[in-house]
Tab-separated table of C-alpha atoms in Angstrom:
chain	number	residue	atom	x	y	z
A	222	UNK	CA	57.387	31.444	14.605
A	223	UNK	CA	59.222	28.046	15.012
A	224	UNK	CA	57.106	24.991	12.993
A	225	UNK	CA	56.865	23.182	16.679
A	226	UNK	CA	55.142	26.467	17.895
A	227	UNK	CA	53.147	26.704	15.054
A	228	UNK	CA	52.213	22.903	15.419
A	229	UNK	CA	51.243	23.044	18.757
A	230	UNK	CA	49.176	25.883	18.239
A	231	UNK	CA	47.154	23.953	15.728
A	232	UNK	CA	47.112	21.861	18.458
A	233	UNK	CA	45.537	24.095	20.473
A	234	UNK	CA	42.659	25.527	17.916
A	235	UNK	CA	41.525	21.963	17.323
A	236	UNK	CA	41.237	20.995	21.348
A	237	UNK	CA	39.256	24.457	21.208
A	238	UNK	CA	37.157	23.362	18.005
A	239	UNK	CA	36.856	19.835	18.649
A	240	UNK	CA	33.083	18.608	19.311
A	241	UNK	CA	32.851	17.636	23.054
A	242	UNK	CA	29.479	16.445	22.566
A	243	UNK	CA	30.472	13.747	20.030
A	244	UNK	CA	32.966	12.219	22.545
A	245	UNK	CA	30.532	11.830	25.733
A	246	UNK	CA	27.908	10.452	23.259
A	247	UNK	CA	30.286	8.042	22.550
A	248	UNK	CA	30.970	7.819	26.473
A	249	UNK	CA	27.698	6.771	26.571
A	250	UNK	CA	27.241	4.328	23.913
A	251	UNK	CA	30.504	2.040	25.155
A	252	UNK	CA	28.821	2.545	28.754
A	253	UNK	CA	25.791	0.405	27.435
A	254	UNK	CA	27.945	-1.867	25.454
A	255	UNK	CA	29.803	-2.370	28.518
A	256	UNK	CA	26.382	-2.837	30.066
A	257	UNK	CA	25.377	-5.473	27.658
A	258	UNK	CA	28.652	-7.402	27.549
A	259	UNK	CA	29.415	-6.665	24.054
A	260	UNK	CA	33.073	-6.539	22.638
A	261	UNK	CA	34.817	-3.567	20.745
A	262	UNK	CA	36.251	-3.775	17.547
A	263	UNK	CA	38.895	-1.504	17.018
A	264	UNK	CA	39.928	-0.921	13.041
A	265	UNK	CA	42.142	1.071	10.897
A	266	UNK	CA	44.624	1.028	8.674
A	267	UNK	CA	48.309	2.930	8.677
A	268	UNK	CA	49.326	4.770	11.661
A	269	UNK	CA	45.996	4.314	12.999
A	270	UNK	CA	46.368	0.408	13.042
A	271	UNK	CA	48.752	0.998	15.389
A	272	UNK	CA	46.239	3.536	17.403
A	273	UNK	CA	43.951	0.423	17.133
A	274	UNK	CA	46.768	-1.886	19.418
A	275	UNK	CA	46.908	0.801	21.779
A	276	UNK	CA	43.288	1.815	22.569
A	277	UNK	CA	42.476	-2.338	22.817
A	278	UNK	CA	45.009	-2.233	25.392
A	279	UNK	CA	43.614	0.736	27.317
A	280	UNK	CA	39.691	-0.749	26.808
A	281	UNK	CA	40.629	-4.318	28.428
A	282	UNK	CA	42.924	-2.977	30.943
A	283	UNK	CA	41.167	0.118	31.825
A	284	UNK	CA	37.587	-0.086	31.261
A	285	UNK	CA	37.320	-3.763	31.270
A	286	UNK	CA	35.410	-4.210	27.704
A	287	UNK	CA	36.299	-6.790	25.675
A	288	UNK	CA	37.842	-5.707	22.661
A	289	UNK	CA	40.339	-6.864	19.594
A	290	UNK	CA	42.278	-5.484	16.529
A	291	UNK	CA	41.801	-7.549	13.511
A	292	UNK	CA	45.440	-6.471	12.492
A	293	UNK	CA	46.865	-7.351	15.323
A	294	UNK	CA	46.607	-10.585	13.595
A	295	UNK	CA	49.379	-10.138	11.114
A	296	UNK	CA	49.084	-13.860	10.002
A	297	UNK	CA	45.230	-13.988	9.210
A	298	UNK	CA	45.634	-9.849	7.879
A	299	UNK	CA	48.393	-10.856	5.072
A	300	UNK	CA	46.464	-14.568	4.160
A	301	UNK	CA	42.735	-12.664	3.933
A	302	UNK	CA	44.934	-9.758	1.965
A	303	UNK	CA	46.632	-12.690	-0.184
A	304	UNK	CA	43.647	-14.934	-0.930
A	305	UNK	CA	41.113	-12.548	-0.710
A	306	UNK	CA	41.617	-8.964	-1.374
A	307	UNK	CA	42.702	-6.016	0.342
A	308	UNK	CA	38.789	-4.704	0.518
A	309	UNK	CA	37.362	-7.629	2.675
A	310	UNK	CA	39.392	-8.077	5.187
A	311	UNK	CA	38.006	-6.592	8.101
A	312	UNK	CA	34.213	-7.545	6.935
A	313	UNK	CA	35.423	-11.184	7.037
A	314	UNK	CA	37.340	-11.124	10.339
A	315	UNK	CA	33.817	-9.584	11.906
A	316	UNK	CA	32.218	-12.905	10.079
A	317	UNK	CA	33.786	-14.782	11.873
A	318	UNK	CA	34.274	-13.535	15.483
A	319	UNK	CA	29.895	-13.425	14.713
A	320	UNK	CA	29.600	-9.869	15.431
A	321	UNK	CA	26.104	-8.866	17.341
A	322	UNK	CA	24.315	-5.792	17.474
A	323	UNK	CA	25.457	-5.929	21.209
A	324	UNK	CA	28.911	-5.426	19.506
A	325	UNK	CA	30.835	-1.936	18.601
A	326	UNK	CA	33.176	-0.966	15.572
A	327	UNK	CA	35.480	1.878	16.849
A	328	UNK	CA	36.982	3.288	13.522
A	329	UNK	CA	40.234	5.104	13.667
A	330	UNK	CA	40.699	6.364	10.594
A	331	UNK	CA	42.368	9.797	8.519
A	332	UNK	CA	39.612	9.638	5.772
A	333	UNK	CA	37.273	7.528	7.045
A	334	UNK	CA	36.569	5.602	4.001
A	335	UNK	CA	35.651	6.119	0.524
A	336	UNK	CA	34.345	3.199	-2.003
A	337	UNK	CA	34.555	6.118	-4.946
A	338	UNK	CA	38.015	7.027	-4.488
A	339	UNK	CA	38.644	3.249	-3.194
A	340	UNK	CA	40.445	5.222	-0.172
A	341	UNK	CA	40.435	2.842	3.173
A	342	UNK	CA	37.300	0.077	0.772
A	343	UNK	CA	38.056	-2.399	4.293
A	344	UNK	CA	36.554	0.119	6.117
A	345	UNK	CA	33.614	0.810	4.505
A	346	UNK	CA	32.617	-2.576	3.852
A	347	UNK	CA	33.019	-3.016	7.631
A	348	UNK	CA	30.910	-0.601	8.241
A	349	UNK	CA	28.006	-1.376	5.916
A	350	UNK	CA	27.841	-5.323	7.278
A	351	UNK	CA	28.072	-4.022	11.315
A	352	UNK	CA	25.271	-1.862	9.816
A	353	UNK	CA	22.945	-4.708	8.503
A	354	UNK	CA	23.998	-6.779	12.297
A	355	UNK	CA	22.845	-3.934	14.388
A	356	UNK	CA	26.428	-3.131	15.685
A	357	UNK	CA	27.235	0.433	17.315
A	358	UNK	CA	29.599	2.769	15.429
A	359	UNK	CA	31.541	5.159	16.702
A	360	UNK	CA	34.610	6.584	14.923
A	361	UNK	CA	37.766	9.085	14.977
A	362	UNK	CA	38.487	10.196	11.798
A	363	UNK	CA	40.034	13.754	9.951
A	364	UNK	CA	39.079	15.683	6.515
A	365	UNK	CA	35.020	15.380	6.795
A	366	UNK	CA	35.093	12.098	7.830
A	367	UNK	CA	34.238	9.656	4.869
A	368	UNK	CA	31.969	6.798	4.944
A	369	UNK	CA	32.305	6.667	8.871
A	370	UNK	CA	30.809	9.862	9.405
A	371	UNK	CA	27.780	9.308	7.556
A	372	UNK	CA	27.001	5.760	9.199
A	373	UNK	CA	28.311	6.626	12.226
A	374	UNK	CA	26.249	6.597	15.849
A	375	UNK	CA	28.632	8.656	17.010
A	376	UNK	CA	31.539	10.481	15.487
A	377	UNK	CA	34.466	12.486	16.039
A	378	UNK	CA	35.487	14.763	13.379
A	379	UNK	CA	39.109	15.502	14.211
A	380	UNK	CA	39.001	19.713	12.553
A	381	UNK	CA	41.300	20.757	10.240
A	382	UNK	CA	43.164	23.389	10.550
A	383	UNK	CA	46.027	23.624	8.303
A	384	UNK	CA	45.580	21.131	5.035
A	385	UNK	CA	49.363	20.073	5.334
A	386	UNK	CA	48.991	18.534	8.703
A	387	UNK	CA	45.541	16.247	8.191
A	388	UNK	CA	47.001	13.138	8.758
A	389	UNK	CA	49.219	13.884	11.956
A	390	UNK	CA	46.587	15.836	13.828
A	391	UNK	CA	43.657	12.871	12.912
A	392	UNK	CA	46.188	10.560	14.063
A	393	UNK	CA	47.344	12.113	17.081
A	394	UNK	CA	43.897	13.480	18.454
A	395	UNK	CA	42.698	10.065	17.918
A	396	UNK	CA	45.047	8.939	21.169
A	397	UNK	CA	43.448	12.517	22.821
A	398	UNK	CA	40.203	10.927	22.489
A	399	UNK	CA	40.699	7.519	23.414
A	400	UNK	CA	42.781	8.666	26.604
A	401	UNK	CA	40.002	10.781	27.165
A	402	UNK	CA	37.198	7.925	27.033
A	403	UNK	CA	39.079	5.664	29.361
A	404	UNK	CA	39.823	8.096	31.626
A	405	UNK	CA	35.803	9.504	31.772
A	406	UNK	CA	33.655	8.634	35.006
A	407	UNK	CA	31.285	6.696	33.110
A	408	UNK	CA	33.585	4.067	31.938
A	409	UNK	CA	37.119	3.918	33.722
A	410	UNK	CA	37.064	0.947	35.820
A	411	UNK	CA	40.694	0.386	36.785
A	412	UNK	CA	43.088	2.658	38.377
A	413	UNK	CA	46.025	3.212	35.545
A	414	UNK	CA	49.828	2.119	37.825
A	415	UNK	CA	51.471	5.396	38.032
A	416	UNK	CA	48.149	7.150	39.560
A	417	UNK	CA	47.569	4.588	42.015
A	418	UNK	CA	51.028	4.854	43.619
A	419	UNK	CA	50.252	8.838	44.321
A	420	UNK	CA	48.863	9.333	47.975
């Protein structure tokens, strides 16, 4: 068997694996966020900072909630990183944009966070002050999920299926899910261009 076969059909096990009643919980909790005219707040780290620029996209466009990246900022990320630390950077970004419990923290993340191993600390201290505000959390993470999976409101645990691809399945089925969200009934406000030119 090739590697892309073999890929793809880990590919396949996890779409058959994954837990469907994670994602439309999650479906439901950005429906009442949407509902209360609270904003999403997109983090990770990595590849899935990147996943972060993307899905913010996709939630303003699509869905109409408004919703940010705190590394999108490269100027404030690298002076809180600086003068700061590494570990409060996201915490202090959600000081200051005065997160409310009307307010979400969608985590993409591989590990999810772990203060012990001091894997992804931004995260977790995220986490625990959206906690203390009343703030929804809802995440997309691989392995068995860190930090985000225990705080979590709602969480998808990406399954692994072979230990040497963690990282590029999390990643990758984190874009599955958030395609998936803006695309659901309950939330998908806005045609996307290349459906609405089909008759």
């Amino acid at each position: 068997m090739s590697y892309a076969q073999q890929h793809l059909n880990e590919s396949i096990e996890i779409i058959q694996n994954i837990d469907v009643a994670a994602i439309e919980k999650m479906a439901d909790l950005l429906s009442q966020v949407k509902s209360d005219g609270g904003r999403i707040f997109f983090l990770g780290v990595g590849g899935s900072a990147g996943n972060c620029s993307h899905a913010v996209n996709d939630f303003r466009k699509i869905v109409g909630i408004e919703s940010y990246a705190p590394t999108d900022n490269v100027s404030e990320l690298t002076a809180r990183t600086n003068d700061e630390g590494w570990a409060s950077i996201f915490v202090e970004w959600l000081k200051v944009s005065k997160l409310t419990a009307k307010d979400m923290l969608f985590i993409f993340s591989v590990g999810g966070g772990n203060l012990e191993k001091n894997i992804s600390p931004n995260l977790v201290e995220a986490l625990k002050f959206a906690k203390t505000i009343g703030a929804k959390v809802v995440g997309v993470v691989g392995r068995d999920g860190g930090y985000t999976a225990q705080v979590a409101d709602a969480c998808v645990i990406v399954p692994t299926v072979n230990s040497d691809n963690i990282t590029p399945h999390s990643e990758a089925f984190q874009g599955v899910v958030w395609h998936l969200l803006v695309s659901h009934p309950k939330l998908k406000a806005n045609q996307t261009k290349w459906e609405s030119t089909v008759k």
